[in-house]
Coordinates of C-alpha atoms in Angstrom, one line a residue:
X1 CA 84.3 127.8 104.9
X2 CA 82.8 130.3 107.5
X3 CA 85.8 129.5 109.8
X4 CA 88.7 130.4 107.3
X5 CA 86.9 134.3 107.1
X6 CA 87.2 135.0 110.8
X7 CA 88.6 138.2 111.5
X8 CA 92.6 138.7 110.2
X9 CA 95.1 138.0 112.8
X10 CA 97.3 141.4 113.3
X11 CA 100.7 142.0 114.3
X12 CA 102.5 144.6 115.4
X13 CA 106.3 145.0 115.9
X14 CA 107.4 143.8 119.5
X15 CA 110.8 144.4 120.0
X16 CA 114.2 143.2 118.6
X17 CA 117.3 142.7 120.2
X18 CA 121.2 141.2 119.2
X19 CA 121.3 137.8 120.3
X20 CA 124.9 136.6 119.7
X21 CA 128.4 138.5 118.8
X22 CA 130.9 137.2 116.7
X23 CA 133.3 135.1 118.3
X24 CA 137.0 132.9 117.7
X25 CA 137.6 129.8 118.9
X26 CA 141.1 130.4 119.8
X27 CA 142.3 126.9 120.9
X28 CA 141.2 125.6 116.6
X29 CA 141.3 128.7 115.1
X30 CA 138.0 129.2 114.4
X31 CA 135.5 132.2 113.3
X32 CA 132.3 132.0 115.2
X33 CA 129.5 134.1 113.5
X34 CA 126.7 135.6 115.3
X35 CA 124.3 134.2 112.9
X36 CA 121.3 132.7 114.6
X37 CA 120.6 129.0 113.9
X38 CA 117.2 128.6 115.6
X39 CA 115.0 129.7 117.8
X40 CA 112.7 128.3 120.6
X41 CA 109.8 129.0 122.3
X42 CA 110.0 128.4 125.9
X43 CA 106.6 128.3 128.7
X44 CA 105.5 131.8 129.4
X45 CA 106.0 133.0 132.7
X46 CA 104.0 135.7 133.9
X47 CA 103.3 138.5 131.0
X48 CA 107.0 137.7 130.7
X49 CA 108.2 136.0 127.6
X50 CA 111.1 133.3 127.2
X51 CA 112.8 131.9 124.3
X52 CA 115.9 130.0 123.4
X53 CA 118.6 130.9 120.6
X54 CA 121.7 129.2 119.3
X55 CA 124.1 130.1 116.9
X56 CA 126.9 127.5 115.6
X57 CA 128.3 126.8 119.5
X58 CA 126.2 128.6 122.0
X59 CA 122.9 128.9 123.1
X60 CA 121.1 131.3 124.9
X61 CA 117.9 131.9 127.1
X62 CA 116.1 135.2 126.5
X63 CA 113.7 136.7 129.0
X64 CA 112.0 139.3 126.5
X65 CA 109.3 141.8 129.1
X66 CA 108.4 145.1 129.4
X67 CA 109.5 147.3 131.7
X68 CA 108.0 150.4 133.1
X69 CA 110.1 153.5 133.0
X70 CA 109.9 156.0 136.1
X71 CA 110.8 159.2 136.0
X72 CA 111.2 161.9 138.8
X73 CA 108.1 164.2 139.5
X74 CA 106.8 167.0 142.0
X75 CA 110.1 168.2 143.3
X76 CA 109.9 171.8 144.3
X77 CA 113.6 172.5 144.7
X78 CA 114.7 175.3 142.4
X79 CA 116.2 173.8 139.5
X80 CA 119.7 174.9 139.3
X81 CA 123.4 173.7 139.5
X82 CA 123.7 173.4 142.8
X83 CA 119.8 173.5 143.8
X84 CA 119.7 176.4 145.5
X85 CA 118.3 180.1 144.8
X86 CA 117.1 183.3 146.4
X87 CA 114.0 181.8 146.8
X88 CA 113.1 180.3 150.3
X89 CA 110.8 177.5 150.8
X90 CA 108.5 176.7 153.1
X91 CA 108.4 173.3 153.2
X92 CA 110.0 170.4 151.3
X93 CA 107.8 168.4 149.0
X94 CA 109.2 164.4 148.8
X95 CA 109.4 164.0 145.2
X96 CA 107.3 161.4 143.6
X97 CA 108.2 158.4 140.9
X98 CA 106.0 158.3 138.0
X99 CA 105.6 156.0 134.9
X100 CA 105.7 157.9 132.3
X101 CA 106.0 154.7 129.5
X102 CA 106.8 151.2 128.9
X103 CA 109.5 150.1 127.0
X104 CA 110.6 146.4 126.1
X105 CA 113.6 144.6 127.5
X106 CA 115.1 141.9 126.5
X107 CA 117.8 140.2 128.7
X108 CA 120.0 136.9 129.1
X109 CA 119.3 134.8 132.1
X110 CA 121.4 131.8 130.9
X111 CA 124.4 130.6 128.3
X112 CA 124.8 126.9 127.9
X113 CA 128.1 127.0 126.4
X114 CA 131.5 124.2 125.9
X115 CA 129.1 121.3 124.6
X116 CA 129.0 121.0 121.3
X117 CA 132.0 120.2 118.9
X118 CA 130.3 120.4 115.6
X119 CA 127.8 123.1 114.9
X120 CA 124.2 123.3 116.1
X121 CA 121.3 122.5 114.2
X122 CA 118.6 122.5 116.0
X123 CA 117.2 123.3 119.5
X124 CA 113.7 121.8 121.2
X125 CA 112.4 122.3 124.0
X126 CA 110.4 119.4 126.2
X127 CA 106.8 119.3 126.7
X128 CA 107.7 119.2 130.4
X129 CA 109.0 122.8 130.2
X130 CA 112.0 122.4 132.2
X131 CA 114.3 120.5 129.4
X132 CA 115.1 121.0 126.1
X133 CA 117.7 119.1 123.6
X134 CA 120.9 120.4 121.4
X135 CA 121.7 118.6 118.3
X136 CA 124.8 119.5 116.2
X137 CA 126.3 117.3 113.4
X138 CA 127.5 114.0 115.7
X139 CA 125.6 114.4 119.1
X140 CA 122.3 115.5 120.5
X141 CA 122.6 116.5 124.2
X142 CA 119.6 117.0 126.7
X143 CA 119.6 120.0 129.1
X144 CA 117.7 121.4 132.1
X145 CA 116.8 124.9 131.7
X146 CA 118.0 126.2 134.8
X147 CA 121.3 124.4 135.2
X148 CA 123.8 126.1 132.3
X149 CA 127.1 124.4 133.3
X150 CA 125.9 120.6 132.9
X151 CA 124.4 118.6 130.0
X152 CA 123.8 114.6 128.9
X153 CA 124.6 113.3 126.0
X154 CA 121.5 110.9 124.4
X155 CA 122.7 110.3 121.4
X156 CA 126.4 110.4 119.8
X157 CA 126.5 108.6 116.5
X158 CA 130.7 109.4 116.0
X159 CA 132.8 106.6 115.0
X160 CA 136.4 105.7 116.6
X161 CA 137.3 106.1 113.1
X162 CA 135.9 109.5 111.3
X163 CA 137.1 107.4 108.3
X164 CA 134.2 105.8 109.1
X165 CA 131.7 108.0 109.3
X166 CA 128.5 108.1 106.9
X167 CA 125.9 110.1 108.2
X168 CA 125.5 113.0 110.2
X169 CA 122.5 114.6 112.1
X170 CA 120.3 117.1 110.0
X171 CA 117.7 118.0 112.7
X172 CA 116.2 117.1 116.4
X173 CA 112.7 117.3 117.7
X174 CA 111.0 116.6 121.4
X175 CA 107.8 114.8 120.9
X176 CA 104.6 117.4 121.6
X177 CA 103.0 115.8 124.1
X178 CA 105.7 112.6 125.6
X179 CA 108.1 114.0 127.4
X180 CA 110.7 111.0 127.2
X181 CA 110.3 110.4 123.2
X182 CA 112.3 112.3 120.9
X183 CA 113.8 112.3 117.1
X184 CA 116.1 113.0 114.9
X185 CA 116.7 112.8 111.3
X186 CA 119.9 112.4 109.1
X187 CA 121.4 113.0 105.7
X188 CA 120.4 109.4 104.7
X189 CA 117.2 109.8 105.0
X190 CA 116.1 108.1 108.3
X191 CA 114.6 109.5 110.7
X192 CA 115.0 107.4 114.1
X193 CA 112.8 108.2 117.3
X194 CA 114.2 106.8 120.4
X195 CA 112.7 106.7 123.9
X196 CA 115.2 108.3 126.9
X197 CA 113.4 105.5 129.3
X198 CA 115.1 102.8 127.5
X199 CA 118.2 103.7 128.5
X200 CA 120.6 106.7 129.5
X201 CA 122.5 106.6 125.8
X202 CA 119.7 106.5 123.7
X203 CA 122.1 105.3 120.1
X204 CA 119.6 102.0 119.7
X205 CA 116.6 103.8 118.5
X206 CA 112.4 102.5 119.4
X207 CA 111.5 102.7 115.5
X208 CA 113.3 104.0 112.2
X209 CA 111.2 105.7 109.6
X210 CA 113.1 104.9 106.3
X211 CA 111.6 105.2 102.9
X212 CA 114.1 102.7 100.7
X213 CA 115.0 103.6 97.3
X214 CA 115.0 100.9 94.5
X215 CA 118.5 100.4 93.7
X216 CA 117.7 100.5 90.2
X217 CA 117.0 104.5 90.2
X218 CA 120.2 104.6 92.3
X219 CA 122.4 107.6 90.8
X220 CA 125.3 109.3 92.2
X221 CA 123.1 112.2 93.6
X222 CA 120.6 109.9 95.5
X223 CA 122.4 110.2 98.7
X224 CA 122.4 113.8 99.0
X225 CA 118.7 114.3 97.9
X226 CA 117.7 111.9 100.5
X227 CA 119.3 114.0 103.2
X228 CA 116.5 115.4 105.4
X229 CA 116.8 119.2 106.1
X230 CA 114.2 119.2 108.4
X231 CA 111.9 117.2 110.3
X232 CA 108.4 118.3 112.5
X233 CA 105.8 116.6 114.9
X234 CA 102.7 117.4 114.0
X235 CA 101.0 118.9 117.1
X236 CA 98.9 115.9 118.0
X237 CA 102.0 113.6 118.2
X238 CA 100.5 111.8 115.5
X239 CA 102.8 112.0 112.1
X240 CA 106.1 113.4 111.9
X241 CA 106.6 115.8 108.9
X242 CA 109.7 115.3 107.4
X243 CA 111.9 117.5 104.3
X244 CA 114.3 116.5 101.8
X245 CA 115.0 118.5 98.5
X246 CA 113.2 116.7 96.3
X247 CA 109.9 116.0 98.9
X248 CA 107.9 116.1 101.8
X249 CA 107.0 113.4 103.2
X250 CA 104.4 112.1 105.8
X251 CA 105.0 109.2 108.6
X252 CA 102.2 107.8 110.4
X253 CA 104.3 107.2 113.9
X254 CA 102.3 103.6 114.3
X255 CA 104.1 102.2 111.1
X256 CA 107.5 102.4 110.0
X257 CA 107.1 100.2 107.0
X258 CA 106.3 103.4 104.4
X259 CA 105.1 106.9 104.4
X260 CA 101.5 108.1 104.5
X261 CA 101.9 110.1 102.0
X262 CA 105.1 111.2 99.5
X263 CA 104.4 115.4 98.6
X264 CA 106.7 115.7 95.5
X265 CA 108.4 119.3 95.5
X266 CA 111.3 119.7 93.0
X267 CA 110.1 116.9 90.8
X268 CA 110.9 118.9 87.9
X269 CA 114.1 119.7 89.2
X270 CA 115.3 116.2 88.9
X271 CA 116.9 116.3 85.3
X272 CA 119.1 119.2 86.8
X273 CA 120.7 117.7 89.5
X274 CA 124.5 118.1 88.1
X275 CA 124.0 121.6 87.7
X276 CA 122.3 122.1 91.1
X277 CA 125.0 119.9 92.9
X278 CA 127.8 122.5 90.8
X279 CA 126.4 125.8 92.2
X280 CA 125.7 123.7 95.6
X281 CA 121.7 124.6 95.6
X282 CA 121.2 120.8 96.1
X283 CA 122.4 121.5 99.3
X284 CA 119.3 123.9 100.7
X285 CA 118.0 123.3 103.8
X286 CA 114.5 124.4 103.3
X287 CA 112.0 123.6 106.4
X288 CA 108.5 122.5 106.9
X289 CA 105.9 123.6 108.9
X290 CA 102.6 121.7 109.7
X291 CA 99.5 123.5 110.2
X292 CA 98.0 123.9 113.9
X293 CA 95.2 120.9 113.0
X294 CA 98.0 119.1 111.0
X295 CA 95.7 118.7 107.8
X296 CA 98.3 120.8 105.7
X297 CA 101.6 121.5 105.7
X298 CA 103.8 124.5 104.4
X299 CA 107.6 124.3 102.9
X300 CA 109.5 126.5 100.7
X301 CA 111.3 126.7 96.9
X302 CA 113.0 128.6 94.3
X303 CA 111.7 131.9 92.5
X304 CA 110.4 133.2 96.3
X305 CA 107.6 130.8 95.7
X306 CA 106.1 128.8 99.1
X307 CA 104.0 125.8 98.8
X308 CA 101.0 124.5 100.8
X309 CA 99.9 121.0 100.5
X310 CA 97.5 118.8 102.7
X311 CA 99.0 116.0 104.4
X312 CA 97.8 113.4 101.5
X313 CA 99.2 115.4 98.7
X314 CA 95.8 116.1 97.0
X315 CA 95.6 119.8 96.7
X316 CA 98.5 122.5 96.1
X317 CA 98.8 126.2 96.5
X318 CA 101.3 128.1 95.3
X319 CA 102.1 131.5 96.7
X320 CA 104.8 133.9 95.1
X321 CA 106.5 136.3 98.1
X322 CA 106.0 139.6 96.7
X323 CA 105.7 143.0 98.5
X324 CA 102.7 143.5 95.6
X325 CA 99.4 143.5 97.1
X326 CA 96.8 141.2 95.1
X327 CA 93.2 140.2 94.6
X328 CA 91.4 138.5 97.5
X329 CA 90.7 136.1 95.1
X330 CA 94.3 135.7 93.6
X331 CA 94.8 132.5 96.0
X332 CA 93.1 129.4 97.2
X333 CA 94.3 128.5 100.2
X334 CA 95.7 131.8 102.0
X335 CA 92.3 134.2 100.3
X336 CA 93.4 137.1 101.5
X337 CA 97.3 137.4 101.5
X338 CA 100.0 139.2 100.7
X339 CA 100.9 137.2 98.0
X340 CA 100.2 136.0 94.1
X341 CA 99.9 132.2 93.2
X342 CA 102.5 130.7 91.4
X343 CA 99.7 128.1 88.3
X344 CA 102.3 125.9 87.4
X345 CA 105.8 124.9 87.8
X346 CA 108.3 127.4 86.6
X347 CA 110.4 126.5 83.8
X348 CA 114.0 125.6 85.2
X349 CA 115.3 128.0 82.9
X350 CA 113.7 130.6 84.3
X351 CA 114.2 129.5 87.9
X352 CA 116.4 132.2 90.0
X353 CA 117.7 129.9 92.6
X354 CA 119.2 132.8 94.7
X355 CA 115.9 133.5 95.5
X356 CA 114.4 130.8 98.2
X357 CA 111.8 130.3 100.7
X358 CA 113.7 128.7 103.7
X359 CA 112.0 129.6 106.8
X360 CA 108.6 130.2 108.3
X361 CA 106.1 129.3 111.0
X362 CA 102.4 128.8 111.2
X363 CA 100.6 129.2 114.2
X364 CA 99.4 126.8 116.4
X365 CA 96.0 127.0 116.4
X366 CA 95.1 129.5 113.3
X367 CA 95.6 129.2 109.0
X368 CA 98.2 132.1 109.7
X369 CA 101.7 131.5 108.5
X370 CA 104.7 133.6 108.8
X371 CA 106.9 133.0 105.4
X372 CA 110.5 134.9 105.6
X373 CA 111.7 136.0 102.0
X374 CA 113.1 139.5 100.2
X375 CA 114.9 140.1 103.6
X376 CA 111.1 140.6 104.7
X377 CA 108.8 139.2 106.7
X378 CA 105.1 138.0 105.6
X379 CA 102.3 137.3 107.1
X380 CA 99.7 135.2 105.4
X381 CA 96.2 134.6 106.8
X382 CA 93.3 132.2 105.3

């Protein structure tokens, strides 16, 4: 329609800056890599812009601005080594501080470190804009902004006995729009959403989204498919997206007894499932992102292919990542981007699985998606 041509949305390089270093736990002998985890968009303040990042054990808040640079002007001293010359002068002129250019900062007003064990997955911040949450493997703990040295724990699923233990947490979201419901997912497949009125601990969950498999397609790989690797609100707080290897699937928050909607991804995948679980490509993490009106939803594969689907899992558009510019017309759903659609799926022979669409956005309010792939990143507008 008319309001997919509207004008392109442009980008332009802002700034980039080293978030983390490499560190060692000395006290269990531990590497800690610099390797960001996540990222977070926090309430702008001012033209200034802040943004949370975690690695494996420490996260930090990033004020990113731009500064203006000032630079000495109008002195009429002689210029010398020691300022002074044959000439006289008459009268001193007070110099004067000019800008000359802007440049872009990027500095660390807080580190909320010492409270996670296990390694970070996921960081969100509140729709109150003054907490956020932390979820590693066993715990998700909630934290205010400007207080770096103290943090709750909501939620901390470890047994007495880690004998005992049979799932771990794959992901953590704040709710858009309630400020005291969040959610998180785990490697068997459920995704529970609890309510931090309820109580201070919040382990006994308000509703479980669970999608039950018949016992009698039970196989030994069933387990680790089911494993969600990533889970999303869509932005009205209506339907939580949610990602496991095989598919996407779509929860209507007002019933827990099925989904909406089950997007099948790797479907064809399926008969391969000892081989992926050998070279450990069953164990991908790939995300999903829900469009800004929540009508489609965006999620990655193999062969630097990305797939867009709408949130009942009628339509399909496949886009290959490729640094070759196409046709206008080469795709359906993204009509003028940088990428070539992908007709059908791929046979498996012919799948390079060291080649995967993981991560990517889409903006909040605009068909404009960011898709990171060949150490590159896209942008794709409708």
């Amino acid at each position: 329609g008319s309001s997919r041509r509207r004008a392109a949305c442009e980008y332009k390089f802002h700034t980039e800056f080293q978030s983390h270093e490499p560190e060692f736990d000395y006290l269990k002998s531990l590497e800690i890599e610099e390797k960001i985890n996540q990222i977070a968009w926090c309430r702008r303040v001012g033209d200034a812009l802040f943004l949370l990042s975690t690695n494996d054990k420490t996260i930090k808040l990033w004020k990113v601005f731009e500064k203006k640079l000032k630079v000495v002007s109008s002195m009429n001293l002689p210029r010398g080594r020691f300022g002074g010359g044959p000439a006289t002068i008459k009268s001193l002129k007070v110099p004067v501080l000019t800008c000359r250019e802007t440049a872009v900062c990027a500095t660390p007003r807080r580190t909320y470190a010492n409270a996670h064990a296990y390694h970070v997955n996921s960081i969100s911040v509140n729709s109150d804009g003054e907490t956020y949450l932390s979820a590693d493997d066993l715990r998700v703990n909630l934290w205010h902004l400007d207080n770096s040295s103290l943090s709750f724990n909501i939620v901390d699923i470890k047994p007495e006995n880690m004998e005992e233990l049979t799932e771990v947490i794959t992901a953590a979201s704040f709710h858009p729009n309630h400020c005291n419901i969040f959610m998180y997912s785990s490697s068997r497949g459920s995704i529970r959403l609890a309510d931090m009125r309820d109580s201070a601990l919040c382990d006994s969950y308000a509703k479980i989204f669970e999608d039950a498999e018949d016992p009698k397609t039970k196989t030994f790989f069933s387990e680790i498919i089911a494993s969600i690797s990533d889970v999303k609100f869509t932005h009205d707080g209506q339907y939580i997206i949610a990602r496991d290897y095989l598919t996407v699937k779509v929860w209507d928050l007002r019933s827990e007894a099925a989904p909406v909607s089950v997007i099948p991804i790797h479907e064809h995948l399926r008969p391969k499932l000892c081989d992926l679980y050998e070279n450990d490509c069953i164990f991908d993490k790939f995300e999903c992102a829900p469009s800004g009106d929540g009508k489609y939803v965006l999620t990655g594969s193999y062969n630097n292919v990305f797939n867009i689907y709408d949130t009942e899992g009628k339509s399909e558009t496949s886009i290959e990542v490729s640094k070759v510019r196409p046709r206008p017309a080469s795709t359906k759903f993204f009509g003028k981007s940088r990428g070539r659609k992908a007709t059908s799926a791929p046979d498996v022979k012919d799948i390079d699985f060291s080649k995967k669409v993981l991560h990517f956005s889409w903006h909040p309010t605009q068909y404009c998606a960011a898709v990171a792939g060949l150490n590159n990143l896209y942008i794709y507008n409708a």
